[in-house]
Coordinates of C-alpha atoms in Angstrom, one line a residue:
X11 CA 35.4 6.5 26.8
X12 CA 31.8 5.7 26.5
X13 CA 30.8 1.9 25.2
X14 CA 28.2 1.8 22.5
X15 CA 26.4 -1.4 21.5
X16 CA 25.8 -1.9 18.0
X17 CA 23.9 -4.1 15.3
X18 CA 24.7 -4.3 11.7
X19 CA 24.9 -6.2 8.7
X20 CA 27.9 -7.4 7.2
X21 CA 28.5 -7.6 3.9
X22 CA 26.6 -10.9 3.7
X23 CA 23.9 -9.2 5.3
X24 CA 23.9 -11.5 8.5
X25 CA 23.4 -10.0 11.6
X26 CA 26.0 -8.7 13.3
X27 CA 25.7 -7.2 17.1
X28 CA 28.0 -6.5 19.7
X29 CA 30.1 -3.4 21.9
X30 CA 32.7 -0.8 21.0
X31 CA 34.6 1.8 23.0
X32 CA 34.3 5.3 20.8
X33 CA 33.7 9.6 21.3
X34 CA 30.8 9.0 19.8
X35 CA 28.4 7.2 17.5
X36 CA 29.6 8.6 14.5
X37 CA 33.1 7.3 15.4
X38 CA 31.5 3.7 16.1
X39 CA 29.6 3.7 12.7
X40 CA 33.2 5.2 11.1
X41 CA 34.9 1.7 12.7
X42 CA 32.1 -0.7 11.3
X43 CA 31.8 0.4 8.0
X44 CA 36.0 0.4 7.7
X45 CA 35.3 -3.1 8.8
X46 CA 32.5 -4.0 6.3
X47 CA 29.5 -4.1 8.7
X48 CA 27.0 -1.6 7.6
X49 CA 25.5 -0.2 11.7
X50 CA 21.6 -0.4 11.9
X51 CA 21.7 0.5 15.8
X52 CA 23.9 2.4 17.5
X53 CA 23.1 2.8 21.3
X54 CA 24.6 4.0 24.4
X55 CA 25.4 1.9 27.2
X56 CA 27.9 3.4 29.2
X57 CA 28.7 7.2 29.7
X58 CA 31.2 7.4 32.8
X59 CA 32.6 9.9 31.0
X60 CA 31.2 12.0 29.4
X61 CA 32.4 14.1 26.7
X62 CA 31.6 17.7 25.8
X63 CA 30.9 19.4 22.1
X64 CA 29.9 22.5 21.9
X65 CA 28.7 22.2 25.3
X66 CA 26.2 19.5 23.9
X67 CA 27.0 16.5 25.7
X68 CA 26.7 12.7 24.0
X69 CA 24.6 11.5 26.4
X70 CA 22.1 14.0 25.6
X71 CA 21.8 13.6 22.0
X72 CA 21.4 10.3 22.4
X73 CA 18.7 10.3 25.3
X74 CA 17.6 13.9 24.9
X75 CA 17.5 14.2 21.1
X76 CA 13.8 14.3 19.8
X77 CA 12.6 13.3 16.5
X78 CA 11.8 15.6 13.5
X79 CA 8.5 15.8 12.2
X80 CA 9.0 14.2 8.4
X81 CA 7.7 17.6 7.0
X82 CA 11.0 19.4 8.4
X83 CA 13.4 16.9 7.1
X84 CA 11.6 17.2 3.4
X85 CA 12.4 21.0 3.4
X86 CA 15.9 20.4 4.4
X87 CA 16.5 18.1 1.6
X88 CA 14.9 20.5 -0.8
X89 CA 16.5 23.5 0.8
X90 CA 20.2 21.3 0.7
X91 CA 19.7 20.7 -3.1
X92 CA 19.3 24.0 -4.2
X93 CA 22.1 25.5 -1.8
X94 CA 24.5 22.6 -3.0
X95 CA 23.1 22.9 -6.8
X96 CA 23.8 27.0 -6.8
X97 CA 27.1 26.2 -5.7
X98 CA 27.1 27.3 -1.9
X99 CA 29.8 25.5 0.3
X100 CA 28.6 22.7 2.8
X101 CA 29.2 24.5 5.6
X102 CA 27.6 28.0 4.8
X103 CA 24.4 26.0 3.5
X104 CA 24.4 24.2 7.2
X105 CA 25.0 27.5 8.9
X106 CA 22.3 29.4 6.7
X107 CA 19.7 26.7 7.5
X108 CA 20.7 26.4 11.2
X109 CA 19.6 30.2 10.7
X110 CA 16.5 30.3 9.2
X111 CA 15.4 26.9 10.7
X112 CA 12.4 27.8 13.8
X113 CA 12.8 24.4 15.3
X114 CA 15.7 24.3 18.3
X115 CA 15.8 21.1 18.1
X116 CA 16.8 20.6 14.3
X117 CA 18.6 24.2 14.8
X118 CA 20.7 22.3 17.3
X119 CA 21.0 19.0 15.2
X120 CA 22.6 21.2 12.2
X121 CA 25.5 23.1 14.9
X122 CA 26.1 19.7 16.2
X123 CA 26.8 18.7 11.8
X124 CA 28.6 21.9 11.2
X125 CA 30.9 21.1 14.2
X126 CA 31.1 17.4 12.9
X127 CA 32.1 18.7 9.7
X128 CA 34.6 21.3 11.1
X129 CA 36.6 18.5 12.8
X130 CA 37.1 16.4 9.6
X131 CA 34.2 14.2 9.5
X132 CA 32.3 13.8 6.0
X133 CA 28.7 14.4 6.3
X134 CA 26.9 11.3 6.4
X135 CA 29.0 10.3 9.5
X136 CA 27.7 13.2 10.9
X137 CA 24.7 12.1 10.1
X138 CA 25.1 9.0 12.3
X139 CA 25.1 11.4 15.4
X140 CA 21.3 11.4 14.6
X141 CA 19.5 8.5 14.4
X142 CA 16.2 9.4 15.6
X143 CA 16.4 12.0 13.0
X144 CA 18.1 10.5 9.7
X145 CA 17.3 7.1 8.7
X146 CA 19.5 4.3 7.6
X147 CA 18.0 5.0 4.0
X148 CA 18.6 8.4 4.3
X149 CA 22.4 7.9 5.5
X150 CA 23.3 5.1 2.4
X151 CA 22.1 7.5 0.2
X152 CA 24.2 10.8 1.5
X153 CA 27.0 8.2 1.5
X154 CA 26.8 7.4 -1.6
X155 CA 26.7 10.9 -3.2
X156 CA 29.6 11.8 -1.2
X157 CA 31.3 8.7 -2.9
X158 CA 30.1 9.5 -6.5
X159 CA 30.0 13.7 -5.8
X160 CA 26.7 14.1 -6.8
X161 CA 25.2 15.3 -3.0
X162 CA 23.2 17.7 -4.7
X163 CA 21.3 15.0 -6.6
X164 CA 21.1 12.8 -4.1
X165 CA 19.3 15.0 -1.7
X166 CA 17.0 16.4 -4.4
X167 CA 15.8 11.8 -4.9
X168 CA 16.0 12.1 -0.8
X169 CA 12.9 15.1 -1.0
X170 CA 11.2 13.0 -3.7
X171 CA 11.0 9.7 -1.3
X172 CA 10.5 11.0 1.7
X173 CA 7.0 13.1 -0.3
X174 CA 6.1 9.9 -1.6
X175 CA 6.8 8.2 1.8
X176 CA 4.8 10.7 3.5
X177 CA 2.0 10.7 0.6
X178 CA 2.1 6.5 1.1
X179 CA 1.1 6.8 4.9
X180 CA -1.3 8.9 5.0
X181 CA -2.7 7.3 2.0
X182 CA -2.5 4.3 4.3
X183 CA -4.2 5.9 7.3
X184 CA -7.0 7.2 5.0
X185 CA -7.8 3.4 4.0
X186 CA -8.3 2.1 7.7
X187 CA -9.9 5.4 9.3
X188 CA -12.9 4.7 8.3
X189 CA -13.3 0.9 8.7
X190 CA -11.6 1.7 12.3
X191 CA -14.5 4.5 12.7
X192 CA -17.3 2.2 12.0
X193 CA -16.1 -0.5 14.7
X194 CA -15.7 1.9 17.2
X195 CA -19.1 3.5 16.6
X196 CA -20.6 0.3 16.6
X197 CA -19.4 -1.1 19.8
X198 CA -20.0 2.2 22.0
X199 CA -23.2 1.9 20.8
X200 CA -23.4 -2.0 21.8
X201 CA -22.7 -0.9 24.6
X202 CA -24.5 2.1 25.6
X203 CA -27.9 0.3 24.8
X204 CA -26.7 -2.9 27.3
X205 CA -25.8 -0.3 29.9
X206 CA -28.3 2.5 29.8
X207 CA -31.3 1.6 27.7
X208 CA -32.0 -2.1 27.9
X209 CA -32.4 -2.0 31.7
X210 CA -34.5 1.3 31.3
X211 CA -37.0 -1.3 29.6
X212 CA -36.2 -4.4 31.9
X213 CA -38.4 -2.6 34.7
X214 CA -41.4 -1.8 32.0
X215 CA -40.5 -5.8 31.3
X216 CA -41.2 -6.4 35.0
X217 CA -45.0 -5.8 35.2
X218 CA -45.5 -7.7 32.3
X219 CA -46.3 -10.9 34.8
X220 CA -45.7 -13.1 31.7
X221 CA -43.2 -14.9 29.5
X222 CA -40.8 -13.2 27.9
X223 CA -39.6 -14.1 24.3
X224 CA -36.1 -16.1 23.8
X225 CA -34.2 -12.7 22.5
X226 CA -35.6 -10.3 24.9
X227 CA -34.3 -12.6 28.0
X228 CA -30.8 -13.2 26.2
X229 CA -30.7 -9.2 25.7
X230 CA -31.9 -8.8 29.5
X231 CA -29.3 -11.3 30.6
X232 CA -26.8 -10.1 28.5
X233 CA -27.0 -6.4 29.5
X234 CA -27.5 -7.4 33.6
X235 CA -23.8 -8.6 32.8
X236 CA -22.5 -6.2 31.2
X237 CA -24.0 -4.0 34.3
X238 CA -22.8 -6.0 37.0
X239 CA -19.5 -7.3 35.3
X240 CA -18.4 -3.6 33.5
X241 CA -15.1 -3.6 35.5
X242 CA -14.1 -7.0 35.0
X243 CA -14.6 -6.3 31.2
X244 CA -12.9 -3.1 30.5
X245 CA -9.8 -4.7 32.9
X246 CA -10.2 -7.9 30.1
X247 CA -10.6 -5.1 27.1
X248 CA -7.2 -3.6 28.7
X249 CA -5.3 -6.8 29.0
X250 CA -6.1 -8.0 25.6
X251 CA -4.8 -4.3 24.3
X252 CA -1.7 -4.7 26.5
X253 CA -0.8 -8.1 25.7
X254 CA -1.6 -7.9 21.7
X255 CA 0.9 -4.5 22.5
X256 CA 3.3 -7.2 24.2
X257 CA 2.8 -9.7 21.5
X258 CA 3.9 -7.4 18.6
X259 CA 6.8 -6.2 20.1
X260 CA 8.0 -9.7 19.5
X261 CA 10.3 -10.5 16.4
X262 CA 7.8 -13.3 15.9
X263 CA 4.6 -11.6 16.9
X264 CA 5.6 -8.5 14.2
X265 CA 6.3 -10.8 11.5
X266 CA 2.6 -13.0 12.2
X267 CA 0.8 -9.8 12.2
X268 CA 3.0 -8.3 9.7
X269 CA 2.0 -11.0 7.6
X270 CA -2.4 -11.2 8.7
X271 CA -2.5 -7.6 7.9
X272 CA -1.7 -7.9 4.4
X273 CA -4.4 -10.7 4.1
X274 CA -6.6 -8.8 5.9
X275 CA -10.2 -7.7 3.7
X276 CA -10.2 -4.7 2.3
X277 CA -7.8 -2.8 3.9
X278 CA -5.2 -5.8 3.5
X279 CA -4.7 -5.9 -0.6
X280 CA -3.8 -1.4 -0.1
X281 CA -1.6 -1.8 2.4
X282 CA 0.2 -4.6 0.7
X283 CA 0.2 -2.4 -2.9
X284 CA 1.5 0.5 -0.7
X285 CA 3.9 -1.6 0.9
X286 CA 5.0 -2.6 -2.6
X287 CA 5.1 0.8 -4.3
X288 CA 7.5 1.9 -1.5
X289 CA 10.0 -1.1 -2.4
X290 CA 9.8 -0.6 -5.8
X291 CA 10.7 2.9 -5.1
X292 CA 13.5 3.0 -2.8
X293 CA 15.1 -0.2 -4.8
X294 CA 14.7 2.3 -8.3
X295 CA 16.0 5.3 -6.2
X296 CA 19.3 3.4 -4.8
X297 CA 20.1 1.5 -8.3
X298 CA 19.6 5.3 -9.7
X299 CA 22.2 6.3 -6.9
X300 CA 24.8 3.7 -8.1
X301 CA 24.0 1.5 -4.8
X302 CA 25.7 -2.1 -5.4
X303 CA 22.5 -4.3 -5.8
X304 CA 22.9 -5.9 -2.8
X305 CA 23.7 -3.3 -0.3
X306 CA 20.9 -1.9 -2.4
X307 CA 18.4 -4.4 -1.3
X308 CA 19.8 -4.8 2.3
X309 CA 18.9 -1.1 2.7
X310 CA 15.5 -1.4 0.9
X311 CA 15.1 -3.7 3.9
X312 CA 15.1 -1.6 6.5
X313 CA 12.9 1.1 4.3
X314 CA 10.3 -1.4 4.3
X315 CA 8.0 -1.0 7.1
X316 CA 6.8 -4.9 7.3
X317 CA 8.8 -8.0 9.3
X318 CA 6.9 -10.5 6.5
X319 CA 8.0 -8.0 3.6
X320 CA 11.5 -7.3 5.0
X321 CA 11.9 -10.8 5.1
X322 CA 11.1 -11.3 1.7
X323 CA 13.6 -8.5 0.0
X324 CA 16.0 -10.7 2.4
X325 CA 15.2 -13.8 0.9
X326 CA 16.3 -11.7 -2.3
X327 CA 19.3 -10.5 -1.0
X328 CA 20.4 -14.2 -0.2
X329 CA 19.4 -15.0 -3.8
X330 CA 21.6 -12.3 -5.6
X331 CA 24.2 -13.0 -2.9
X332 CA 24.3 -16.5 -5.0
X333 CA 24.5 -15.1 -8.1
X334 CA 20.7 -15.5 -9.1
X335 CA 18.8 -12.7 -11.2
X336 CA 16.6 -10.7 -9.7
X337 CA 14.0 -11.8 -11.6
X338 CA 14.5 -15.4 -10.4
X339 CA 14.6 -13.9 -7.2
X340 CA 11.4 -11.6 -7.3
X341 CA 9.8 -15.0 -8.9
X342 CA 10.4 -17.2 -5.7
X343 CA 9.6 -14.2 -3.1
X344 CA 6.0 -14.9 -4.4
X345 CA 4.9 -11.2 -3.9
X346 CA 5.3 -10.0 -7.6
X347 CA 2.0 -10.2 -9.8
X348 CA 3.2 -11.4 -13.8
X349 CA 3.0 -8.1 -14.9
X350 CA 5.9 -6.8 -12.8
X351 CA 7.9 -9.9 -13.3
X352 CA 7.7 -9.1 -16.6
X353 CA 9.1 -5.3 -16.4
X354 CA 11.9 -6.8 -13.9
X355 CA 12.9 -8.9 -17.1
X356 CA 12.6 -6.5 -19.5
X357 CA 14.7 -3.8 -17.4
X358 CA 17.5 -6.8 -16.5
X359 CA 17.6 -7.1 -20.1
X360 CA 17.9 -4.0 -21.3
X361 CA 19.5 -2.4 -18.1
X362 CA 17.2 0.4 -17.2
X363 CA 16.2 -1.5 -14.2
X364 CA 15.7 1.4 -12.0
X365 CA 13.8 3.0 -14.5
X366 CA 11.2 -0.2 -15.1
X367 CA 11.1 0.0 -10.9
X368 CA 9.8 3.7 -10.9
X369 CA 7.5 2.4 -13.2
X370 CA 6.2 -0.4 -10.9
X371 CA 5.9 1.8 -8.1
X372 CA 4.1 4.0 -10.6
X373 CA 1.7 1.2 -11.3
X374 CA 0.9 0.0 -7.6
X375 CA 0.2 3.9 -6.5
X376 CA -2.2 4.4 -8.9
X377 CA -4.0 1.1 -7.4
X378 CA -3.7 1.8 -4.2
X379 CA -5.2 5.2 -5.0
X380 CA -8.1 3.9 -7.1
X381 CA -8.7 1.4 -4.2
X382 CA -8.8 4.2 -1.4
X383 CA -11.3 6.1 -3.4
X384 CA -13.6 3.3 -3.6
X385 CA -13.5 2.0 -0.2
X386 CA -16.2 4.0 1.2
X387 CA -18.4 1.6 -1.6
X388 CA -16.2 -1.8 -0.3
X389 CA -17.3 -1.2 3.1
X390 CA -20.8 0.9 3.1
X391 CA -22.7 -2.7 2.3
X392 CA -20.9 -4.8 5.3
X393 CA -21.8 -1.6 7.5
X394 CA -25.2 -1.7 6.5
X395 CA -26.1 -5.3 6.8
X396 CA -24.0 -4.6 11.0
X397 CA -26.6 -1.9 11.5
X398 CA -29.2 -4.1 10.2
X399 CA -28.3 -6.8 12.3
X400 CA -28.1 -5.0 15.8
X401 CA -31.4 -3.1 14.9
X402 CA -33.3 -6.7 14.2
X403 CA -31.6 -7.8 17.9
X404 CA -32.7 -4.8 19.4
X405 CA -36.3 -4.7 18.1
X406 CA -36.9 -8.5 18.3
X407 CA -35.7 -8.2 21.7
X408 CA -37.0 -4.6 23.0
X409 CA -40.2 -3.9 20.7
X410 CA -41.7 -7.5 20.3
X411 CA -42.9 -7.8 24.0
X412 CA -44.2 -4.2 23.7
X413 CA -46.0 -5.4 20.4
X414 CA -47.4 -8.7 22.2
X415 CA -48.7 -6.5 25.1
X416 CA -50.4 -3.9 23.1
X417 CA -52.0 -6.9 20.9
X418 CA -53.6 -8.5 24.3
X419 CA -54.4 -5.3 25.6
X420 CA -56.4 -4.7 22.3
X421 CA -57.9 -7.9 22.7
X422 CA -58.8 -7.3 26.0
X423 CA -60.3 -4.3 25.2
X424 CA -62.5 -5.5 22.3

């Protein structure tokens, strides 16, 4: 049998990794969660022998299998709550959808379910085949409206995340464009003028026979540099991309950065709100679901697309784990403003928690919102004064000998 290696959380939420001998991933996530450990990664390792179903080998789902654009998986959900709502059997909803569905990929994804299904596994097992496809979120939630019968429900909250997730990042993407636009513009044109125009003028500068002011000979300098050194600069340009690359792929260098980009100006205070709205979302969408608070939190955790974040919903998780409130808890994180502390209290005590949380999420999306519509005002100043600055260099350092020869030639003249 193929071996898989595996990381989880168990019940404590510690890490837990290691191998297991199984048909497939779905049997290896069936044998950590009968053991407690909720699977996070599922991997292949081994695959001397390979198993066939439906001519669809293992190893090629789990090498060949692509990901599904987010758009695809929202229909499904939508398209899975109203099949399961109008009453439609599992199995002729999958086959149905498999039908209609003009991606092979997912087309192939739903046979592979159907076939799971047909040999007595429940659906989010299934699932499990698929992690490039369906999420750890996504799979504690199917779980749980298996559990509770309510599947129909459960993917009809699944459609309304993953629009909101999908509404959050491009929301995000929106709020750094443009600052990311304005850097870029401004150092191709650093470094077209050091390249192509400044030693256009260097030979006018030539015949001059006289001294040159401080700036233009720093400019001169600096652009015989950049023309004699360009190689040696874009290879420095490259390494610095490749290493930062490097340095983030570290558990250490993705919770540093994590953690600078949320203090970062402007951009920083939206994508922490966003960050924020998401948790307060998923955490109001699982207590909704009947999700025990902690597994709740330990799967808001992986939802969560920030190491410094992630570690504080942790941090929670540890506290409830001891017994404390969550209000105690979201207290000491340190990432709540008063006014959400105070809804957190005011749900605990009246227990419409998940309800105050949709509320909070609520609240931060209409900031971040407001804040991406005004940061074309945040940023115009800043890119004004830039312009202003490299236009003073460039006509201290390019027009002021042309002004100082035109001056003597007048003088010479009169």
């Amino acid at each position: 049998m193929p071996v898989f290696a595996y990381k989880g959380r168990s019940s404590r939420g510690d890490l837990v990794q290691g191998s297991l001998e199984g048909a497939d991933s779905g049997a290896i996530a069936d044998q950590l969660l009968n053991t407690g450990v909720t699977p996070t990664e599922i991997k292949l390792t081994h695959a001397a022998t390979l198993q066939k179903e439906g001519g669809i080998s293992i190893w090629q789902w789990s090498f060949t299998e692509k990901k599904v654009d987010p758009q695809e998986l929202m229909l499904f959900s939508r398209q899975m709550y109203t099949l399961l709502k109008a009453g439609v059997p599992i199995m002729r909803a999958l086959a149905g959808l498999q039908e209609s569905s003009q991606n092979p990929a997912f087309s192939a994804m739903l046979q592979d379910l159907r076939e799971s299904l047909d040999s007595g596994r429940e659906l989010s097992s299934s699932m499990r085949r698929h992690p490039k496809i369906f999420s750890p979120f996504y799979l504690s939630m199917v779980q749980v409206g298996e559990m509770t019968g309510m599947l129909d429900q459960t993917f009809l909250r699944l459609y309304d995340h993953l629009e909101f997730e999908k509404d959050m990042r491009e929301r995000i993407k929106a709020a750094v464009r443009y600052p990311m636009f304005v850097v870029i513009a401004m150092a191709v044109a650093i470094v077209v003028v050091n390249i192509f125009v400044i030693p256009a003028f260097v030979k006018v500068f030539e015949g001059f026979h006289t001294e040159l002011p401080l700036m233009t000979r720093i400019l001169m300098g600096f652009s015989a540099f950049m023309v004699r050194f360009w190689p040696l600069l874009l290879a420095c340009v490259v390494g610095a991309v490749v290493a930062f690359r490097s340095w983030i792929a570290t558990v250490d260098g993705r919770y540093r950065w994590d953690h600078y980009k949320l203090d970062m100006p402007i951009a920083g205070p939206i994508i922490f709100k966003a960050t924020l709205s998401r948790f307060a979302r998923s955490l109001a969408l699982s207590f909704k679901s009947g999700i025990p608070i902690v597994q709740a939190l330990n799967t808001v955790g992986l939802v969560v697309d920030n190491e410094y974040m992630r570690g504080k919903v942790e941090q929670m998780r540890d506290g409830v784990e001891r017994g404390e409130s969550i209000l105690r808890t979201a207290h000491a994180s340190g990432v709540f403003n008063p006014t959400v502390l105070q809804m957190i209290a005011v749900g605990e005590e009246t227990g419409d928690l998940d309800g105050l949380m949709f509320e909070v999420a609520d609240m931060y999306e209409r900031e971040v919102e407001y804040e991406v519509k005004n940061l074309s005002a945040q940023i115009e100043p800043i890119m004004i004064i830039a312009l202003g600055i490299l236009v003073l260099i460039l006509a201290l350092g390019i027009f002021l000998p042309m002004w100082d020869l035109g001056q003597a030639a007048m003088h010479h003249n009169g």
